[in-house]
XYZ file of N, CA and C in Angstrom:
753
model
N 74.202 38.185 -52.899
C 74.051 39.695 -53.291
C 75.153 40.629 -53.126
N 75.954 40.003 -52.290
C 77.229 41.094 -52.151
C 78.238 40.612 -53.450
N 78.321 39.422 -53.908
C 79.070 39.186 -55.070
C 78.534 39.758 -56.266
N 77.152 39.918 -56.410
C 76.683 40.447 -57.605
C 77.165 41.890 -57.681
N 76.983 42.408 -56.525
C 77.148 44.092 -56.518
C 78.741 44.190 -56.891
N 79.647 43.150 -56.512
C 81.010 43.575 -56.546
C 81.106 43.277 -58.041
N 80.527 42.269 -58.679
C 80.780 42.139 -60.220
C 80.128 43.294 -60.912
N 79.102 43.790 -60.684
C 78.400 44.732 -61.447
C 79.557 46.042 -61.314
N 80.067 46.166 -60.052
C 80.967 47.392 -60.009
C 82.157 47.165 -60.817
N 82.759 45.861 -60.909
C 84.089 45.675 -61.567
C 83.733 45.864 -63.154
N 82.517 45.394 -63.454
C 82.108 45.460 -64.903
C 81.969 47.049 -65.238
N 81.619 47.766 -64.460
C 81.118 49.127 -64.517
C 82.503 49.919 -64.652
N 83.397 49.632 -63.825
C 85.032 50.080 -63.872
C 85.696 49.966 -65.096
N 85.386 48.724 -65.675
C 86.257 48.391 -66.747
C 85.348 48.542 -68.081
N 84.465 49.257 -67.883
C 83.491 49.698 -69.096
C 82.994 48.454 -69.705
N 82.768 47.515 -68.874
C 82.128 46.192 -69.498
C 82.892 45.573 -70.811
N 84.213 45.630 -70.555
C 84.934 45.104 -71.698
C 84.948 43.697 -71.801
N 84.899 43.063 -70.397
C 84.801 41.540 -70.445
C 85.172 41.020 -69.166
N 84.876 39.636 -68.821
C 84.988 39.341 -67.615
C 86.237 39.250 -67.099
N 87.410 39.159 -68.066
C 88.737 39.023 -67.701
C 89.151 40.134 -67.210
N 89.006 41.519 -67.698
C 89.419 42.726 -67.220
C 88.747 43.028 -65.743
N 87.432 42.567 -65.792
C 86.734 42.759 -64.576
C 87.584 41.992 -63.420
N 87.862 40.965 -63.654
C 88.636 40.086 -62.569
C 89.950 40.596 -62.193
N 90.713 40.930 -63.220
C 91.883 41.722 -63.028
C 91.716 43.079 -62.277
N 90.683 43.828 -62.586
C 90.562 44.912 -61.853
C 90.279 44.481 -60.277
N 89.739 43.422 -60.062
C 89.215 43.169 -58.588
C 90.448 42.745 -57.900
N 91.417 42.185 -58.818
C 92.679 41.557 -58.199
C 93.588 42.802 -57.993
N 93.598 43.470 -58.714
C 94.553 44.761 -58.601
C 94.087 45.947 -58.055
N 92.871 45.983 -57.504
C 92.321 47.059 -56.991
C 92.931 47.385 -55.652
N 92.917 48.575 -55.253
C 93.516 48.863 -53.918
C 92.493 48.700 -52.659
N 91.365 48.434 -53.283
C 90.313 48.227 -52.424
C 90.057 46.684 -51.991
N 91.110 46.011 -52.095
C 91.073 44.492 -51.920
C 90.982 44.231 -50.621
N 91.547 45.050 -49.776
C 91.313 44.848 -48.235
C 89.829 45.267 -47.728
N 89.604 46.327 -48.402
C 87.878 46.618 -47.993
C 87.084 45.646 -48.699
N 87.540 45.216 -49.946
C 86.706 44.109 -50.285
C 86.641 42.997 -49.348
N 88.024 42.264 -48.997
C 88.126 41.232 -48.146
C 87.393 41.414 -46.857
N 87.488 42.656 -46.291
C 86.865 42.972 -45.138
C 85.361 42.830 -45.215
N 84.889 43.512 -46.552
C 83.359 43.575 -46.697
C 83.161 41.949 -47.048
N 84.044 41.109 -47.543
C 83.520 39.549 -47.671
C 83.579 38.866 -46.356
N 84.508 39.116 -45.539
C 84.688 38.462 -44.425
C 83.622 39.016 -43.276
N 83.210 40.037 -43.375
C 82.221 40.757 -42.355
C 80.847 40.124 -42.582
N 80.364 39.999 -43.898
C 79.127 39.375 -44.102
C 79.096 37.801 -43.678
N 80.234 37.132 -43.772
C 80.282 35.694 -43.044
C 80.110 35.655 -41.678
N 80.766 36.608 -41.068
C 80.668 36.813 -39.365
C 79.184 36.988 -39.179
N 78.777 38.162 -39.896
C 77.341 38.539 -39.622
C 76.249 37.305 -39.752
N 76.691 36.620 -40.799
C 75.658 35.401 -41.287
C 75.758 34.426 -40.191
N 77.050 33.991 -39.657
C 76.994 33.171 -38.395
C 76.462 33.414 -37.165
N 76.646 34.798 -37.009
C 75.946 35.293 -35.773
C 74.414 35.282 -35.921
N 74.102 35.605 -37.307
C 72.528 35.540 -37.589
C 72.080 34.132 -37.490
N 72.763 33.416 -37.923
C 72.429 31.719 -37.759
C 72.293 31.340 -36.359
N 73.303 31.945 -35.469
C 73.176 31.439 -34.187
C 71.982 32.101 -33.420
N 71.742 33.273 -33.832
C 70.494 33.834 -33.011
C 69.225 33.316 -33.755
N 69.134 33.014 -34.876
C 68.098 32.451 -35.599
C 67.947 30.829 -34.779
N 68.934 30.247 -34.600
C 68.839 28.864 -34.137
C 68.381 29.065 -32.761
N 68.704 30.210 -32.013
C 68.401 30.381 -30.451
C 67.084 30.756 -30.440
N 66.607 31.692 -31.593
C 65.170 31.765 -31.649
C 64.296 30.652 -31.690
N 64.803 29.996 -32.676
C 63.970 28.691 -33.179
C 63.853 27.884 -31.909
N 64.913 27.544 -31.214
C 65.250 26.840 -29.972
C 64.146 27.204 -28.824
N 64.239 28.547 -28.829
C 63.107 29.251 -27.877
C 61.880 29.093 -28.228
N 61.668 29.305 -29.516
C 60.384 29.091 -29.930
C 59.611 27.825 -29.627
N 60.655 26.742 -29.955
C 60.379 25.431 -29.903
C 60.170 25.025 -28.205
N 60.981 25.561 -27.675
C 60.925 25.416 -26.108
C 59.408 26.061 -25.531
N 59.169 27.239 -26.267
C 57.859 27.901 -25.816
C 56.560 27.067 -26.258
N 56.838 26.615 -27.515
C 55.858 25.596 -27.946
C 55.683 24.360 -27.153
N 56.711 23.790 -26.915
C 56.946 22.706 -26.037
C 56.045 23.030 -24.640
N 56.465 24.003 -24.139
C 56.133 24.405 -22.780
C 54.349 24.836 -22.795
N 53.998 25.263 -24.002
C 52.697 25.644 -24.136
C 51.869 24.262 -24.293
N 52.505 23.340 -24.863
C 52.029 21.974 -25.483
C 51.748 21.261 -23.969
N 52.900 21.351 -23.227
C 52.845 20.805 -21.785
C 51.761 21.155 -20.946
N 51.746 22.383 -21.073
C 50.673 23.357 -20.184
C 49.201 23.029 -20.569
N 48.923 22.870 -21.914
C 47.997 22.346 -22.382
C 47.294 21.162 -22.137
N 48.469 20.046 -22.061
C 48.170 18.963 -21.800
C 48.058 18.607 -20.238
N 48.753 19.325 -19.399
C 48.506 19.390 -18.039
C 46.981 19.908 -17.636
N 46.615 20.912 -18.387
C 45.327 21.286 -18.143
C 44.329 20.472 -18.592
N 44.658 19.865 -19.650
C 43.715 18.803 -20.317
C 43.435 17.704 -19.341
N 44.747 17.176 -18.806
C 44.820 16.088 -17.631
C 43.966 16.510 -16.409
N 44.126 17.934 -16.154
C 43.514 18.160 -14.824
C 41.860 18.172 -15.025
N 41.506 18.767 -16.216
C 40.087 18.696 -16.435
C 39.498 17.262 -16.624
N 40.052 16.403 -17.427
C 39.764 15.111 -17.207
C 39.769 14.290 -15.736
N 40.629 14.605 -14.923
C 40.629 14.240 -13.460
C 39.716 14.783 -12.836
N 39.239 16.105 -13.068
C 37.998 16.561 -12.426
C 36.829 15.961 -12.771
N 36.685 15.858 -14.213
C 35.382 15.220 -14.717
C 35.238 13.795 -14.173
N 36.500 13.102 -14.152
C 36.479 11.602 -13.740
C 36.125 11.504 -12.151
N 36.723 12.518 -11.379
C 36.073 12.641 -9.925
C 34.602 12.927 -9.912
N 34.143 14.075 -10.621
C 32.588 14.260 -10.426
C 32.024 13.141 -10.946
N 32.262 12.375 -11.954
C 31.523 11.097 -12.648
C 31.635 10.257 -11.458
N 32.813 9.962 -10.641
C 32.784 8.940 -9.730
C 31.859 9.302 -8.696
N 32.042 10.599 -8.229
C 30.999 10.930 -7.122
C 29.537 10.954 -7.315
N 28.981 11.188 -8.870
C 27.709 11.073 -9.221
C 27.447 9.532 -9.287
N 28.199 8.829 -9.556
C 27.904 7.161 -9.575
C 27.875 6.928 -8.123
N 28.695 7.352 -7.281
C 28.577 7.029 -5.956
C 27.376 7.503 -5.382
N 26.787 8.633 -5.706
C 25.699 9.269 -5.059
C 24.458 8.444 -5.771
N 24.700 7.925 -6.851
C 23.439 7.066 -7.559
C 23.551 5.852 -6.901
N 24.573 5.227 -6.592
C 24.630 3.943 -5.841
C 23.901 4.234 -4.445
N 24.422 5.150 -3.823
C 23.744 5.599 -2.520
C 22.200 5.862 -2.491
N 21.843 6.518 -3.418
C 20.390 6.807 -3.672
C 19.742 5.482 -3.980
N 20.142 4.621 -4.970
C 19.707 3.266 -5.157
C 19.581 2.425 -3.832
N 20.603 2.337 -3.011
C 20.530 1.712 -1.853
C 19.680 2.136 -0.775
N 19.766 3.405 -0.798
C 18.494 3.997 0.096
C 17.231 3.874 -0.388
N 16.980 3.889 -1.615
C 15.405 3.703 -2.299
C 15.310 2.144 -2.126
N 16.104 1.315 -1.880
C 15.877 -0.285 -1.749
C 15.477 -0.349 -0.405
N 16.234 0.333 0.445
C 16.027 -0.004 1.854
C 14.691 0.601 2.304
N 14.504 1.907 1.818
C 12.939 2.411 2.028
C 11.851 1.597 1.495
N 12.047 0.926 0.440
C 10.998 0.206 -0.257
C 11.067 -1.378 0.498
N 11.940 -1.762 1.007
C 11.855 -2.934 2.078
C 11.086 -2.589 3.377
N 11.453 -1.505 3.773
C 10.651 -0.953 5.086
C 9.385 -1.018 4.827
N 9.105 -0.340 3.799
C 7.535 -0.111 3.330
C 6.744 -1.399 3.234
N 7.347 -2.497 2.528
C 7.088 -3.624 2.383
C 6.792 -4.312 3.646
N 7.632 -4.320 4.608
C 7.864 -4.850 5.900
C 6.443 -4.238 6.731
N 6.340 -2.842 6.569
C 5.410 -2.251 7.440
C 3.962 -2.743 7.042
N 3.822 -2.848 5.662
C 2.635 -3.391 5.091
C 2.323 -4.735 5.503
N 3.328 -5.787 5.593
C 3.286 -6.958 5.956
C 2.862 -7.142 7.520
N 3.317 -6.267 8.153
C 2.749 -6.177 9.748
C 1.593 -5.678 9.784
N 1.093 -4.640 8.915
C -0.179 -4.243 9.251
C -1.149 -5.307 8.840
N -1.058 -6.023 7.937
C -2.019 -6.948 7.102
C -1.797 -8.103 8.153
N -0.680 -8.475 8.752
C -0.795 -9.565 9.749
C -1.567 -9.166 11.086
N -1.414 -7.838 11.612
C -2.316 -7.530 12.609
C -3.759 -7.577 12.312
N -4.027 -6.991 11.048
C -5.469 -7.179 10.628
C -5.986 -8.730 10.803
N -5.209 -9.466 10.025
C -5.589 -10.795 10.077
C -5.735 -11.375 11.392
N -4.777 -11.101 12.359
C -5.011 -11.650 13.847
C -6.134 -11.045 14.537
N -6.454 -9.749 14.246
C -7.706 -9.082 14.595
C -9.024 -9.930 14.283
N -8.971 -10.048 12.977
C -10.061 -10.750 12.463
C -10.342 -12.180 13.127
N -9.012 -12.933 13.089
C -9.089 -14.282 13.509
C -9.563 -14.186 15.064
N -9.140 -13.082 15.917
C -9.398 -12.974 17.378
C -11.201 -12.579 17.511
N -11.691 -11.819 16.638
C -12.795 -11.591 16.622
C -13.829 -12.718 16.223
N -13.297 -13.547 15.272
C -14.050 -14.686 14.978
C -14.255 -15.675 16.084
N -13.155 -15.847 16.757
C -12.928 -16.738 18.083
C -14.015 -16.179 19.129
N -13.876 -14.983 19.473
C -14.757 -14.248 20.442
C -16.283 -14.466 20.130
N -16.464 -14.302 18.895
C -18.050 -14.512 18.243
C -18.403 -16.025 18.585
N -17.575 -16.849 18.225
C -17.722 -18.285 18.263
C -17.878 -18.787 19.722
N -17.126 -18.124 20.632
C -17.189 -18.242 21.996
C -18.573 -17.742 22.623
N -18.879 -16.642 22.063
C -20.192 -15.937 22.500
C -21.335 -16.803 22.203
N -21.350 -17.331 21.005
C -22.467 -18.192 20.371
C -22.490 -19.379 21.008
N -21.417 -20.010 21.361
C -21.276 -21.298 22.299
C -21.867 -21.059 23.543
N -21.454 -20.043 24.313
C -21.876 -19.627 25.626
C -23.454 -19.501 25.384
N -23.980 -18.783 24.517
C -25.509 -18.588 24.618
C -26.226 -19.734 24.187
N -25.489 -20.879 23.419
C -26.150 -21.931 23.057
C -26.335 -22.858 24.209
N -25.232 -22.811 25.095
C -25.134 -23.642 26.296
C -26.107 -23.148 27.347
N -26.084 -21.884 27.402
C -27.046 -21.326 28.245
C -28.538 -21.243 27.948
N -28.781 -21.348 26.659
C -30.283 -21.695 26.131
C -30.597 -23.145 26.524
N -29.547 -23.912 26.076
C -29.618 -25.370 26.466
C -30.059 -25.747 28.057
N -29.282 -25.092 28.864
C -29.240 -25.453 30.269
C -30.676 -24.737 30.584
N -31.206 -23.767 30.205
C -32.405 -23.262 30.553
C -33.602 -23.966 30.165
N -33.375 -24.493 29.040
C -34.487 -25.661 28.502
C -34.456 -26.808 29.281
N -33.461 -27.167 29.609
C -33.158 -28.531 30.546
C -33.879 -28.208 31.798
N -33.854 -27.102 32.419
C -34.272 -26.771 33.713
C -35.735 -26.216 34.033
N -36.454 -26.160 32.730
C -37.670 -25.556 32.648
C -38.807 -26.723 33.367
N -39.945 -26.102 33.842
C -40.882 -27.020 34.563
C -41.631 -27.479 33.461
N -42.183 -28.766 33.458
C -43.163 -29.446 32.505
C -44.627 -28.943 32.383
N -45.032 -28.138 33.524
C -46.240 -27.411 33.345
C -46.187 -26.033 32.720
N -47.106 -25.750 31.978
C -47.152 -24.203 31.645
C -47.359 -23.087 32.965
N -46.385 -22.186 32.764
C -46.284 -21.420 34.014
C -47.594 -20.566 34.219
N -48.351 -20.066 33.148
C -49.376 -19.576 33.200
C -50.551 -19.616 32.267
N -51.640 -19.986 32.723
C -52.918 -20.259 31.447
C -53.869 -19.530 32.088
N -54.317 -18.598 31.341
C -55.411 -17.425 31.591
C -56.657 -17.936 30.582
N -57.795 -18.086 31.187
C -59.129 -18.297 30.573
C -59.996 -17.459 31.141
N -60.519 -16.755 30.009
C -61.370 -15.465 30.341
C -62.817 -15.594 29.748
N -63.807 -15.593 30.469
C -65.198 -15.914 29.797
C -65.885 -14.568 29.410
N -66.402 -14.708 28.530
C -67.223 -13.298 27.767
C -68.209 -12.771 28.896
N -68.982 -13.636 29.809
C -69.915 -13.239 30.677
C -69.942 -14.244 31.825
N -70.331 -13.850 32.936
C -70.316 -14.573 34.116
C -71.296 -15.823 33.991
N -72.126 -15.591 33.180
C -73.272 -16.841 32.958
C -72.606 -17.966 32.031
N -72.598 -19.186 32.411
C -72.068 -20.342 31.663
C -72.815 -20.535 30.582
N -74.139 -20.470 30.762
C -75.090 -20.895 29.668
C -75.067 -20.022 28.332
N -74.603 -18.658 28.669
C -74.778 -17.575 27.743
C -73.519 -17.346 27.058
N -72.484 -18.204 27.340
C -70.891 -18.362 26.856
C -70.935 -18.819 25.409
N -70.739 -17.814 24.336
C -70.566 -18.087 23.112
C -69.192 -18.112 22.477
N -68.106 -17.680 23.269
C -66.838 -17.536 22.820
C -65.880 -17.665 24.107
N -64.929 -18.087 23.782
C -63.516 -18.125 24.876
C -62.210 -17.697 24.424
N -61.428 -17.449 25.233
C -60.079 -16.926 24.817
C -59.041 -17.699 25.794
N -58.125 -18.391 25.222
C -57.220 -19.068 26.120
C -55.791 -18.360 25.844
N -55.069 -18.193 26.882
C -53.626 -17.388 26.674
C -52.812 -18.105 27.483
N -51.668 -18.348 26.784
C -50.436 -19.208 27.232
C -49.414 -18.447 26.968
N -48.362 -18.513 28.016
C -47.140 -18.017 27.802
C -46.085 -18.738 27.945
N -45.025 -18.736 27.299
C -43.920 -19.687 27.215
C -43.078 -19.700 28.440
N -42.502 -20.405 28.962
C -41.838 -20.706 30.061
C -40.408 -19.911 30.075
N -39.929 -19.764 28.908
C -38.556 -18.756 28.578
C -38.972 -17.454 28.608
N -40.126 -17.193 28.681
C -40.470 -15.640 28.720
C -40.457 -15.018 27.274
N -40.900 -15.745 26.306
C -41.178 -15.200 25.046
C -42.534 -14.409 24.886
N -42.944 -14.089 23.605
C -44.059 -13.356 23.347
C -45.492 -14.428 23.811
N -46.438 -13.865 24.324
C -47.604 -14.330 24.488
C -48.443 -14.992 23.425
N -48.876 -16.086 23.375
C -49.534 -16.582 22.518
C -51.180 -16.585 22.887
N -52.007 -16.093 21.961
C -53.303 -16.004 22.279
C -54.222 -16.782 21.319
N -55.086 -17.535 21.954
C -55.853 -18.477 21.053
C -57.311 -18.168 21.473
N -58.259 -18.347 20.430
C -59.792 -17.974 20.768
C -60.542 -18.949 19.850
N -61.776 -19.198 20.318
C -62.825 -20.036 19.488
C -63.997 -19.353 19.472
N -64.676 -19.413 18.591
C -66.121 -18.713 18.516
C -67.119 -19.541 19.211
N -67.088 -20.780 19.289
C -68.096 -21.536 20.084
C -67.334 -22.954 20.575
N -67.998 -23.518 21.429
C -67.481 -24.800 22.307
C -67.420 -25.735 21.486
N -68.174 -25.792 20.406
C -68.273 -27.089 19.617
C -66.944 -27.419 18.509
N -66.547 -26.097 18.309
C -65.347 -26.077 17.370
C -64.095 -26.274 17.943
N -63.907 -27.597 18.812
C -62.842 -28.031 19.516
C -61.802 -28.415 18.483
N -62.229 -28.722 17.331
C -60.891 -29.153 16.454
C -59.974 -27.947 16.053
N -60.554 -26.758 16.080
C -59.784 -25.527 15.737
C -58.884 -25.170 16.939
N -59.380 -25.507 18.152
C -58.769 -24.950 19.310
C -57.510 -26.018 19.425
N -57.977 -27.226 19.044
C -56.813 -28.450 19.272
C -55.630 -28.096 18.232
N -56.120 -27.569 17.004
C -55.144 -27.396 16.052
C -54.326 -26.161 16.649
N -54.959 -25.084 17.076
C -54.036 -23.817 17.447
C -53.234 -24.385 18.654
N -53.730 -24.998 19.483
C -52.815 -25.534 20.672
C -51.606 -26.287 20.349
N -51.785 -27.106 19.358
C -50.857 -27.961 18.989
C -49.763 -27.134 18.212
N -50.177 -26.213 17.453
C -49.274 -25.213 16.808
C -48.493 -24.672 17.717
N -49.098 -24.194 18.860
C -48.491 -23.570 20.044
C -47.358 -24.579 20.605
N -47.580 -25.697 20.613
C -46.694 -26.822 21.024
C -45.690 -26.928 19.973
N -45.984 -27.027 18.703
C -44.991 -27.196 17.759
C -43.978 -25.868 17.790
N -44.561 -24.707 18.297
C -43.542 -23.591 18.101
C -42.786 -23.478 19.287
N -42.909 -24.330 20.335
C -42.015 -24.505 21.246
C -42.325 -23.795 22.645
N -43.665 -23.736 22.877
C -44.031 -23.101 24.406
C -43.266 -23.801 25.390
N -43.180 -25.038 25.173
C -42.103 -25.773 26.467
C -41.794 -27.208 25.731
N -40.592 -27.528 25.890
C -40.080 -28.600 25.421
C -40.591 -30.087 26.214
N -41.301 -29.975 27.232
C -41.663 -31.025 28.123
C -43.106 -31.433 27.826
N -43.947 -30.674 27.100
C -45.345 -30.845 26.907
C -45.485 -31.578 25.653
N -46.149 -32.678 25.777
C -46.425 -33.599 24.659
C -47.533 -33.280 23.942
N -48.053 -34.003 22.791
C -49.287 -33.857 22.159
C -50.435 -34.506 22.829
N -50.204 -35.680 23.634
C -51.158 -36.186 24.364
C -51.497 -35.291 25.482
N -50.738 -34.708 26.221
C -51.112 -33.949 27.080
C -51.724 -32.671 26.845
N -51.286 -32.093 25.595
C -52.257 -30.990 24.949
C -53.803 -31.608 24.551
N -53.719 -32.723 24.039
C -55.047 -33.100 23.722
C -55.905 -33.207 25.134
N -55.326 -33.753 26.019
C -56.018 -34.008 27.356
C -56.413 -32.620 27.783
N -55.523 -31.709 27.871
C -55.855 -30.455 28.439
C -57.037 -29.747 27.667
N -56.756 -29.963 26.444
C -58.031 -29.320 25.588
C -59.305 -30.089 26.036
N -59.288 -31.284 25.977
C -60.500 -32.097 26.478
C -61.052 -31.609 27.761
N -60.299 -31.439 28.795
C -60.650 -30.957 29.894
C -61.321 -29.461 29.900
N -60.656 -28.625 29.254
C -61.264 -27.306 28.986
C -62.640 -27.398 28.497
N -62.968 -28.233 27.484
C -64.020 -28.331 26.718
C -65.274 -28.753 27.848
N -64.723 -29.768 28.485
C -65.882 -30.537 29.384
C -66.070 -29.421 30.589
N -65.143 -28.595 31.037
C -65.605 -27.564 32.035
C -66.361 -26.499 31.552
N -66.032 -26.023 30.168
C -66.820 -25.187 29.490
C -68.273 -25.645 29.456
N -68.678 -26.886 29.019
C -69.973 -27.503 28.897
C -70.461 -27.557 30.251
N -70.098 -28.040 31.239
C -70.626 -27.941 32.468
C -70.715 -26.664 33.348
N -69.964 -25.631 32.784
C -70.132 -24.406 33.402
C -69.391 -24.261 34.681
N -68.240 -24.779 34.805
C -67.510 -24.926 36.079
C -66.284 -23.912 35.906
N -66.085 -23.344 34.666
C -65.114 -22.516 34.661
C -65.732 -21.026 34.902
N -65.913 -20.980 36.107
C -66.593 -19.429 36.352
C -65.527 -18.621 36.889
N -65.212 -17.436 36.096
C -64.269 -16.617 36.611
C -64.857 -15.137 36.150
N -64.370 -14.266 36.779
C -65.018 -12.876 36.856
C -64.414 -12.300 35.349
N -65.073 -11.458 34.666
C -64.557 -10.927 33.331
C -63.483 -10.061 33.811
N -62.398 -10.086 32.640
C -61.173 -9.485 32.910
C -60.057 -10.150 33.990
N -60.433 -11.338 34.654
C -59.736 -11.871 35.447
C -59.235 -13.256 34.952
N -58.003 -13.722 35.383
C -57.521 -14.793 34.919
C -57.733 -16.226 35.834
N -57.693 -17.399 35.383
C -57.682 -18.498 36.378
C -56.337 -18.641 36.941
N -56.254 -19.016 38.229
C -55.147 -19.362 39.130
C -54.386 -20.743 38.555
N -53.196 -20.753 38.789
C -52.474 -21.836 38.339
C -53.008 -23.023 39.091
N -53.566 -22.956 40.394
C -54.351 -24.186 41.055
C -55.465 -24.469 40.377
N -56.399 -23.453 39.999
C -57.521 -23.904 39.102
C -57.066 -24.743 37.917
N -56.125 -24.206 37.359
C -55.978 -24.924 35.932
C -55.193 -26.372 36.512
N -54.323 -26.453 37.231
C -53.931 -27.717 37.735
C -54.937 -28.858 38.105
N -55.994 -28.204 38.868
C -57.033 -28.936 39.264
C -57.882 -29.497 38.305
N -58.108 -28.656 37.277
C -58.888 -29.029 35.960
C -58.225 -29.922 35.119
N -56.798 -29.963 35.268
C -55.970 -30.770 34.423
C -55.916 -32.262 35.165
N -56.144 -32.287 36.467
C -55.864 -33.652 37.289
C -57.227 -34.388 37.180
N -58.504 -33.843 36.941
C -59.699 -34.223 37.161
C -59.842 -35.478 36.154
């Protein structure tokens, strides 16, 4: 820009005759010093300007580098924080999983113990029930073996005091073990087969384990004989004594 302005000035001063006259004008001009000063001054200014520009570019580069480093440090810090948070979350997840596993194992152990206790209780109850049943069976067997071969009580009640007017009779026998009372009756003395059948049924039902069918038949025969002979004289509503029954049985 400076040389162009100087050339235009020289051409203008020489009335644009030619380049030679313009160059001569420039060489012979009294303002050579000024021109040289003007020429040297822009060079100095341009060097300073270049230095300043270099410094500016260096400062900008340094600022940019500093900014990049700051951003990188910030990014690394964020990544470190995220990594630490992720590690903590994973650690918490592992701890929670371990705690859940322990809780599940404790629950299974408690259920197993409860189930074992229930099974032990059921087994204990079964053993106690079996012991109770065995004791009852032994007790019943002992009472059956210790019973008397005779009937404890035999009651015969006539319908009327007169032997000839007797049309029906009732025989009552109680089991030696104290069970329910068996009542047998006949409408007439001739129907001895029905009476035998009923007494045999009582024998089969277990009135006493020591009474045999022969003894029952003999006892029935004695009852019928005494009824026909009129020897079974008891008051209405009263029962025969054990001695009377035993004497009738021994006849």
